[in-house]
Coordinates of C-alpha atoms in Angstrom, one line a residue:
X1 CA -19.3 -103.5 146.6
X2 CA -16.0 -103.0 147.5
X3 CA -14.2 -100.7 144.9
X4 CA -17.1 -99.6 143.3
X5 CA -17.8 -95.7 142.8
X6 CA -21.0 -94.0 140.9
X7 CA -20.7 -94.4 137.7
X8 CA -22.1 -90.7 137.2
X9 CA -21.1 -87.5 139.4
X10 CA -23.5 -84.7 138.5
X11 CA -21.6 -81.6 137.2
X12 CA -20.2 -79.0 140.0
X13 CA -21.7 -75.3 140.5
X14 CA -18.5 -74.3 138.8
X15 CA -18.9 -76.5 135.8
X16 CA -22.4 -74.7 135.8
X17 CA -21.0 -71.7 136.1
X18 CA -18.8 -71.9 133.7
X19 CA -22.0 -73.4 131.1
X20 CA -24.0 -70.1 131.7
X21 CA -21.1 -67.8 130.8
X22 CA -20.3 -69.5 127.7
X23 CA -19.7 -66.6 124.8
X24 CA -22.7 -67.5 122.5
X25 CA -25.3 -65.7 121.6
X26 CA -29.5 -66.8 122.1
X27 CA -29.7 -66.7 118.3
X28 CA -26.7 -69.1 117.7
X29 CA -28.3 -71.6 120.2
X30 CA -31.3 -71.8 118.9
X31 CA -30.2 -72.2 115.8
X32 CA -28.2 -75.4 117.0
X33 CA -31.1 -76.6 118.6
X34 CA -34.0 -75.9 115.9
X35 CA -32.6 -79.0 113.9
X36 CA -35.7 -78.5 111.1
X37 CA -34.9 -75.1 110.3
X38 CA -38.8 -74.0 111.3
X39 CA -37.7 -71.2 113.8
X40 CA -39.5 -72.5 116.5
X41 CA -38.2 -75.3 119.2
X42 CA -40.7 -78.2 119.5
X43 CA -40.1 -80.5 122.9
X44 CA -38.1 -83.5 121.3
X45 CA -35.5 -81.0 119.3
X46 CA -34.8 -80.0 123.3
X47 CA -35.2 -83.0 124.5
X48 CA -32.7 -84.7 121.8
X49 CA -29.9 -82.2 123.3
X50 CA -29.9 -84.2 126.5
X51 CA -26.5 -82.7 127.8
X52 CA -28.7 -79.6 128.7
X53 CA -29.7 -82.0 131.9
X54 CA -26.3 -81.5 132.7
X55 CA -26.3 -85.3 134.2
X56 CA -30.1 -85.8 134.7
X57 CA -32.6 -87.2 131.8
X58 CA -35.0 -85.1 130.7
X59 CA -38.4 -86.4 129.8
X60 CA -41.1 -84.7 128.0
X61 CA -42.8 -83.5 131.6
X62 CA -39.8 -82.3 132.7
X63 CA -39.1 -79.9 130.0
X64 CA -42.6 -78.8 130.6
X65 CA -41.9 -78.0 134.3
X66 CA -39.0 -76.1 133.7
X67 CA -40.3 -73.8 131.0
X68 CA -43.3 -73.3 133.8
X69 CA -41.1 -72.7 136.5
X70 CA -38.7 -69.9 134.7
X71 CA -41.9 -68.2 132.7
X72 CA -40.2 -69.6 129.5
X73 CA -43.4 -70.6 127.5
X74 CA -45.8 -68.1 128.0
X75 CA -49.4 -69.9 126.4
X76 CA -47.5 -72.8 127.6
X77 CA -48.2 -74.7 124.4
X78 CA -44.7 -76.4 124.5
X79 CA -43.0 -74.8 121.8
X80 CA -40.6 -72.4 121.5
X81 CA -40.3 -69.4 119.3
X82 CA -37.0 -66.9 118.7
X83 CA -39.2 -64.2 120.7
X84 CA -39.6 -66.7 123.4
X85 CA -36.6 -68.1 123.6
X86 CA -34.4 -64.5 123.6
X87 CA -36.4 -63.5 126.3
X88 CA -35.2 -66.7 128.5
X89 CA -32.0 -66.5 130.8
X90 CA -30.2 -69.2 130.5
X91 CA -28.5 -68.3 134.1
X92 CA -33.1 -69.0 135.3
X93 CA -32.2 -72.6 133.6
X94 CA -28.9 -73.2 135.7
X95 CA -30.8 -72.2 139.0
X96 CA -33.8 -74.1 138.0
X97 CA -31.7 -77.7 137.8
X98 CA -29.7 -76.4 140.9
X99 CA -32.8 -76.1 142.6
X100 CA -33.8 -79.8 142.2
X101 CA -31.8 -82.5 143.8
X102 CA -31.9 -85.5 140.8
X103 CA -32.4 -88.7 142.2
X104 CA -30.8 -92.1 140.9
X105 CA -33.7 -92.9 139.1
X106 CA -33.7 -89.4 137.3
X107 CA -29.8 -89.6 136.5
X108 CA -28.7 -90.7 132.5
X109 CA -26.9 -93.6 134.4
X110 CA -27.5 -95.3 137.5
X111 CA -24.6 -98.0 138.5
X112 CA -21.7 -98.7 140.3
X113 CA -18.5 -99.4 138.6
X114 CA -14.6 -100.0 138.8
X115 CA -11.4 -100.4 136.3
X116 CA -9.8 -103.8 136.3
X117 CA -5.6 -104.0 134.7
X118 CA -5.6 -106.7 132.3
X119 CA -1.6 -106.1 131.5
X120 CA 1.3 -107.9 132.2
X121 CA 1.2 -109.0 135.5
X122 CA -2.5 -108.7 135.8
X123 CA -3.9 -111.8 137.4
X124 CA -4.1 -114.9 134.7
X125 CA -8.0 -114.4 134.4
X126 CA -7.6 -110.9 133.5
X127 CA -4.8 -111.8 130.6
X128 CA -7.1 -115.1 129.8
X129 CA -9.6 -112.3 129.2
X130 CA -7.6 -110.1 127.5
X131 CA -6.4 -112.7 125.1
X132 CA -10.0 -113.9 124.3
X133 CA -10.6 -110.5 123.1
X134 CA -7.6 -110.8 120.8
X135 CA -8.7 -113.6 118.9
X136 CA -12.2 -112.3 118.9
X137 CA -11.2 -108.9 117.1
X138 CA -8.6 -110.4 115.6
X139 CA -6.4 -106.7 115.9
X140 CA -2.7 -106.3 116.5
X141 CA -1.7 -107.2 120.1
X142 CA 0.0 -103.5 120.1
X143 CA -3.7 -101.9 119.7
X144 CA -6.1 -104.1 122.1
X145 CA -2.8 -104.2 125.1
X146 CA -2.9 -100.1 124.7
X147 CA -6.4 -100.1 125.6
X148 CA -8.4 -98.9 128.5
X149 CA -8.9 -101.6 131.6
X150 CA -11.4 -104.1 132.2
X151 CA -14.7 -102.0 133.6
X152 CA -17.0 -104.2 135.5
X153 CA -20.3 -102.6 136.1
X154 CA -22.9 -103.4 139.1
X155 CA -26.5 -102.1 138.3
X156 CA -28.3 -102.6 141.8
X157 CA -33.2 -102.4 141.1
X158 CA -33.7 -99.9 139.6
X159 CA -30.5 -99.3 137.4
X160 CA -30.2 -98.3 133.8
X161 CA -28.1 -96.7 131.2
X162 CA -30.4 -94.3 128.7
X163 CA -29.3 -95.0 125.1
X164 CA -25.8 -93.6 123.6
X165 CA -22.7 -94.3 121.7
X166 CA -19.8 -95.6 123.2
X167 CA -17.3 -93.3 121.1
X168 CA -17.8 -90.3 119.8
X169 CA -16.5 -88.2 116.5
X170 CA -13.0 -86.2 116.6
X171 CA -13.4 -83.0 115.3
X172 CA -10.2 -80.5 115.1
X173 CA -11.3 -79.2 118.8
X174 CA -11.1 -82.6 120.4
X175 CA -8.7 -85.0 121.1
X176 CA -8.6 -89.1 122.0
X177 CA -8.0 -89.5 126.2
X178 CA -5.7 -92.1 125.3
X179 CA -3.8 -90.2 122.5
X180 CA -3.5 -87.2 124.1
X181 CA -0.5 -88.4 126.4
X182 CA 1.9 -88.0 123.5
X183 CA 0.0 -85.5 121.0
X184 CA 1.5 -82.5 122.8
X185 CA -2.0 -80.8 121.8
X186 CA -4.1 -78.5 123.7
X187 CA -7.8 -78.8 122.8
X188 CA -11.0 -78.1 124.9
X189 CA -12.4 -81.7 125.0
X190 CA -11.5 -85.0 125.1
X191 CA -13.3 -87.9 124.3
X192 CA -12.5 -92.0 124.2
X193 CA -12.1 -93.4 120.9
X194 CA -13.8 -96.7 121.5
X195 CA -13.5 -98.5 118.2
X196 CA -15.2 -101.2 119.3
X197 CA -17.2 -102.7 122.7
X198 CA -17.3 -106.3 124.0
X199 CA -19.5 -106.2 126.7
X200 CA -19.7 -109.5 129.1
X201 CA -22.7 -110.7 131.0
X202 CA -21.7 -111.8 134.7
X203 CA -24.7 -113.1 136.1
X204 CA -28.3 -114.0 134.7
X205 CA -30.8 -111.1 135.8
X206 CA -33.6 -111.8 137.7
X207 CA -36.0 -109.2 135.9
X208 CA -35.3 -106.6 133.3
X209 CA -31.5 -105.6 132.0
X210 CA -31.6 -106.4 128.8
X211 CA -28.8 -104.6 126.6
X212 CA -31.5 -102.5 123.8
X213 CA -30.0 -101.4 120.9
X214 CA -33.1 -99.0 119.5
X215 CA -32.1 -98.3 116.2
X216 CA -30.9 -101.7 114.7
X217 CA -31.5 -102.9 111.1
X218 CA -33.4 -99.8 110.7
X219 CA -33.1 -98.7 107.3
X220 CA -32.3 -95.2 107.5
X221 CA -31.2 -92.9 110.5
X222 CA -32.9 -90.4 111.2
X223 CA -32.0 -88.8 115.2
X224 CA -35.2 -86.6 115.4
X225 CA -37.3 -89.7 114.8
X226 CA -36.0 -91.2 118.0
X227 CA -38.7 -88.9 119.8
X228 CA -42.1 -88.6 118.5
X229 CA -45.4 -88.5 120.2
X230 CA -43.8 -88.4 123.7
X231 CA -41.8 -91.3 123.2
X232 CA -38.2 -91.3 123.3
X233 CA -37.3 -94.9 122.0
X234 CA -33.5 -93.7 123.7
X235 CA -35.8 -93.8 127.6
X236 CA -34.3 -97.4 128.7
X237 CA -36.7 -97.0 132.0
X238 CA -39.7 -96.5 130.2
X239 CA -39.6 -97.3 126.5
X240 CA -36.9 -100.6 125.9
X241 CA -40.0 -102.5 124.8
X242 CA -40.0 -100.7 121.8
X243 CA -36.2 -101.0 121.0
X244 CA -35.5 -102.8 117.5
X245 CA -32.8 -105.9 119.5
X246 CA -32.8 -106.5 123.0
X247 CA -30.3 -108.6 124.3
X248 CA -30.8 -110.7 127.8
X249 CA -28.2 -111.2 130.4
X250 CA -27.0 -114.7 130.4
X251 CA -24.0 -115.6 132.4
X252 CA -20.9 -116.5 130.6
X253 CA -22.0 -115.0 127.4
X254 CA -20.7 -111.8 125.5
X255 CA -22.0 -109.6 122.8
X256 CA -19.6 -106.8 120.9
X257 CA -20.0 -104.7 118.0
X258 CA -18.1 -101.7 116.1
X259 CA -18.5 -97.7 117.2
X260 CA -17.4 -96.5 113.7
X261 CA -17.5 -97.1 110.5
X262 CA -14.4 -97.8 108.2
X263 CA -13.0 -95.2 106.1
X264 CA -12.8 -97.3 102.6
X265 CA -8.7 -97.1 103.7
X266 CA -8.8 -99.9 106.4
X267 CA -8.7 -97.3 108.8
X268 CA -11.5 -95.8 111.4
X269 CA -14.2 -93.6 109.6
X270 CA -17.2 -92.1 110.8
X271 CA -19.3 -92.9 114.3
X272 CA -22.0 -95.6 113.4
X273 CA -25.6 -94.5 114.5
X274 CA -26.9 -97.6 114.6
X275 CA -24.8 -98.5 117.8
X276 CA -27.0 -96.3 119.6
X277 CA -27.3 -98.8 122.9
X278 CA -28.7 -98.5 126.3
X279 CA -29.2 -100.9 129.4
X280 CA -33.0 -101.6 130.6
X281 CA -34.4 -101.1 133.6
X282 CA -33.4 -103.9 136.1
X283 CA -36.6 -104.5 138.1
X284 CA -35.9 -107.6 139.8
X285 CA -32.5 -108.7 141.5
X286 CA -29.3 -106.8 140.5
X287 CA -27.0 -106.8 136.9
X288 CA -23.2 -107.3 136.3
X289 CA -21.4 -106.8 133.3
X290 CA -17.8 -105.8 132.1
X291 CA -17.1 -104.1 129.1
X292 CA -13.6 -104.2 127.1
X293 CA -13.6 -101.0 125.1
X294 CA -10.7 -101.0 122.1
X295 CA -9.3 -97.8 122.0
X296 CA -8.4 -96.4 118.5
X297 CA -7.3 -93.0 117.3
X298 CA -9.3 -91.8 113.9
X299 CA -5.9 -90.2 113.0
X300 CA -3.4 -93.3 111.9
X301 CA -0.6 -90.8 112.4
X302 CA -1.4 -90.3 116.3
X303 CA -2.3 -94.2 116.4
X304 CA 1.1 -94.8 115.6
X305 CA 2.9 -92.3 117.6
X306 CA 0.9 -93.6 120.4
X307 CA 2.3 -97.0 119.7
X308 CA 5.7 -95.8 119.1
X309 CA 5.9 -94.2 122.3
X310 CA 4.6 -96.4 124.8
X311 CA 6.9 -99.0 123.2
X312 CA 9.8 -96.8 123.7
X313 CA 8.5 -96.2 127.2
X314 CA 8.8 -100.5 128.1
X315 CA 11.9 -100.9 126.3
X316 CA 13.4 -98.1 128.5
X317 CA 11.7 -99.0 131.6
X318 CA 12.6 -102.2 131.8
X319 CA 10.5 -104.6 134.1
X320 CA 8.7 -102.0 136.3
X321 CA 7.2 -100.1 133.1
X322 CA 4.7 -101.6 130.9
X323 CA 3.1 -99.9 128.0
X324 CA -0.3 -100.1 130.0
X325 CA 1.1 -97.2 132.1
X326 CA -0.4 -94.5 130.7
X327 CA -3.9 -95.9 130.1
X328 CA -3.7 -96.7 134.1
X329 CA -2.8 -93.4 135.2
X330 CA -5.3 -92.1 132.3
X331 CA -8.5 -94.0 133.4
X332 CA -7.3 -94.0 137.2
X333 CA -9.3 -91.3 138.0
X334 CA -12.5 -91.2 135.5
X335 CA -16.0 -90.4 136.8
X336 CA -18.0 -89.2 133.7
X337 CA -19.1 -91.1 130.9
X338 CA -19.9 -90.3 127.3

């Protein structure tokens, strides 16, 4: 366990804060949340915004609770109308989730992890691994050596990862973590650009851990479907049985797929749906994995910049600075996940 640290910190009060006093009005947000248009809020459109948990997964009874607790849903019917929903503070909400101390088990991830370098220098298993992952993607050396580290991952009974997406989509208010060192941009979020995941298994697992990918070879994608009747196939405590592809642990053995599509230019396009992925429940024993994200910016021109710069910085560093620099000092500090 040495070098591990939570994989998850829950959000501080002044994060909270900071949430509740956020310039939008009741109308706006429920019009964000009401994803069919029908003016009132059924339990899986809330329950498919899962940042509201702020760090915890909400379940179906949880929701339930809450609206109980802060006088939110009068016949108590679950569903929200506009009426209902104006009349709610969302400052009740904060105080409510304040109020009640998550547990692991309640948490969108429970694990341990650490980051690995893999650059020159790293030790030869780190740059055999590195150079395994090369000829698997078959990328440019220059893209997969400007990635983020090696992230090896302990799930102790009773660990999981709910379903999500590695990567998610830039839009003009957010930026690439690993980009943003030489963008000279200031944007209110960040996110990592993970073109692609290669996730190794490290052990075999004694019960439960499977990697479930719900959505797979489904035909079309529809996100409000990943909820219905009480079921939210994304739950990888309760529901992985009903996941399309489940993958088991087996020591030695690897699995890695692509976070976007291409844009028809042989560059990165949209985020792919379908690699909506989660890690089961371990019930017996304990899980390790390592995952080798690629990190690639959706904008070629700050891809290359990137590139360009980092080179600039080894050529003009000599031996003591590596292009890996700036990911290491980038990811030397992370705590929060996607």
């Amino acid at each position: 366990m040495k070098g591990l640290q939570r994989s998850q910190i829950l959000p501080t009060e002044e994060y909270e804060e900071a949430m509740g006093t956020m310039q939008i009005s009741p109308l706006d947000l429920f019009q964000l949340l009401d994803q069919n248009h029908d003016g009132r809020l059924q339990l899986r459109e809330v329950l498919a915004q899962n940042r509201l948990g702020n760090g915890r997964w909400m379940t179906p009874e949880n929701i339930q609770e809450m609206y109980s607790a802060i006088k939110a849903d009068p016949d108590g019917d679950g569903v929200l109308s506009l009426q209902e929903f104006s009349n709610m503070d969302l400052r009740d909400f904060h105080k409510y989730m304040r109020s009640h101390k998550a547990e692991s088990s309640q948490l969108v991830r429970n694990s341990y992890h650490t980051w690995l370098y893999q650059g020159e220098g790293a030790h030869h298993v780190m740059r055999a691994i590195r150079q395994r992952v090369l000829r698997l993607t078959r990328l440019s050396p220059e893209i997969v050596e400007l990635s983020e580290p090696l992230q090896v991952v302990r799930y102790g009974e009773g660990g999981h990862y709910h379903a999500h997406v590695d990567s998610g989509p830039v839009y003009p208010e957010t930026i690439c973590s690993h980009t943003k060192l030489v963008a000279n941009e200031s944007v209110p979020f960040e996110t990592s650009c993970r073109y692609m995941t290669v996730l190794f298994y490290l052990n075999n697992v004694t019960g439960g851990g499977e990697t479930v990918f719900p959505v797979a070879d489904n035909r079309t994608y529809d996100e409000m479907s990943l909820i219905q009747d009480d079921v939210d196939l994304r739950d990888t405590r309760r529901h992985c049985d009903k996941g399309n592809l489940r993958v088991k642990p087996r020591q030695g053995t690897a699995v890695f797929w692509y976070n976007y599509l291409p844009d028809g230019q042989g560059w990165v396009g949209d985020v792919d749906d379908y690699s909506l992925h989660g890690g089961c429940l371990v019930t017996r024993g304990s899980k390790w994995i390592a995952n080798n994200w690629i990190n690639v910016d959706p904008s070629r021109a700050r891809q290359a910049l990137f590139q360009q710069e980092m080179a600039r910085l080894a050529r003009e560093g000599g031996a003591d600075s590596q292009p890996e620099w700036a990911l290491d000092r980038a990811y030397r500090d992370t705590r929060v996940e996607l």
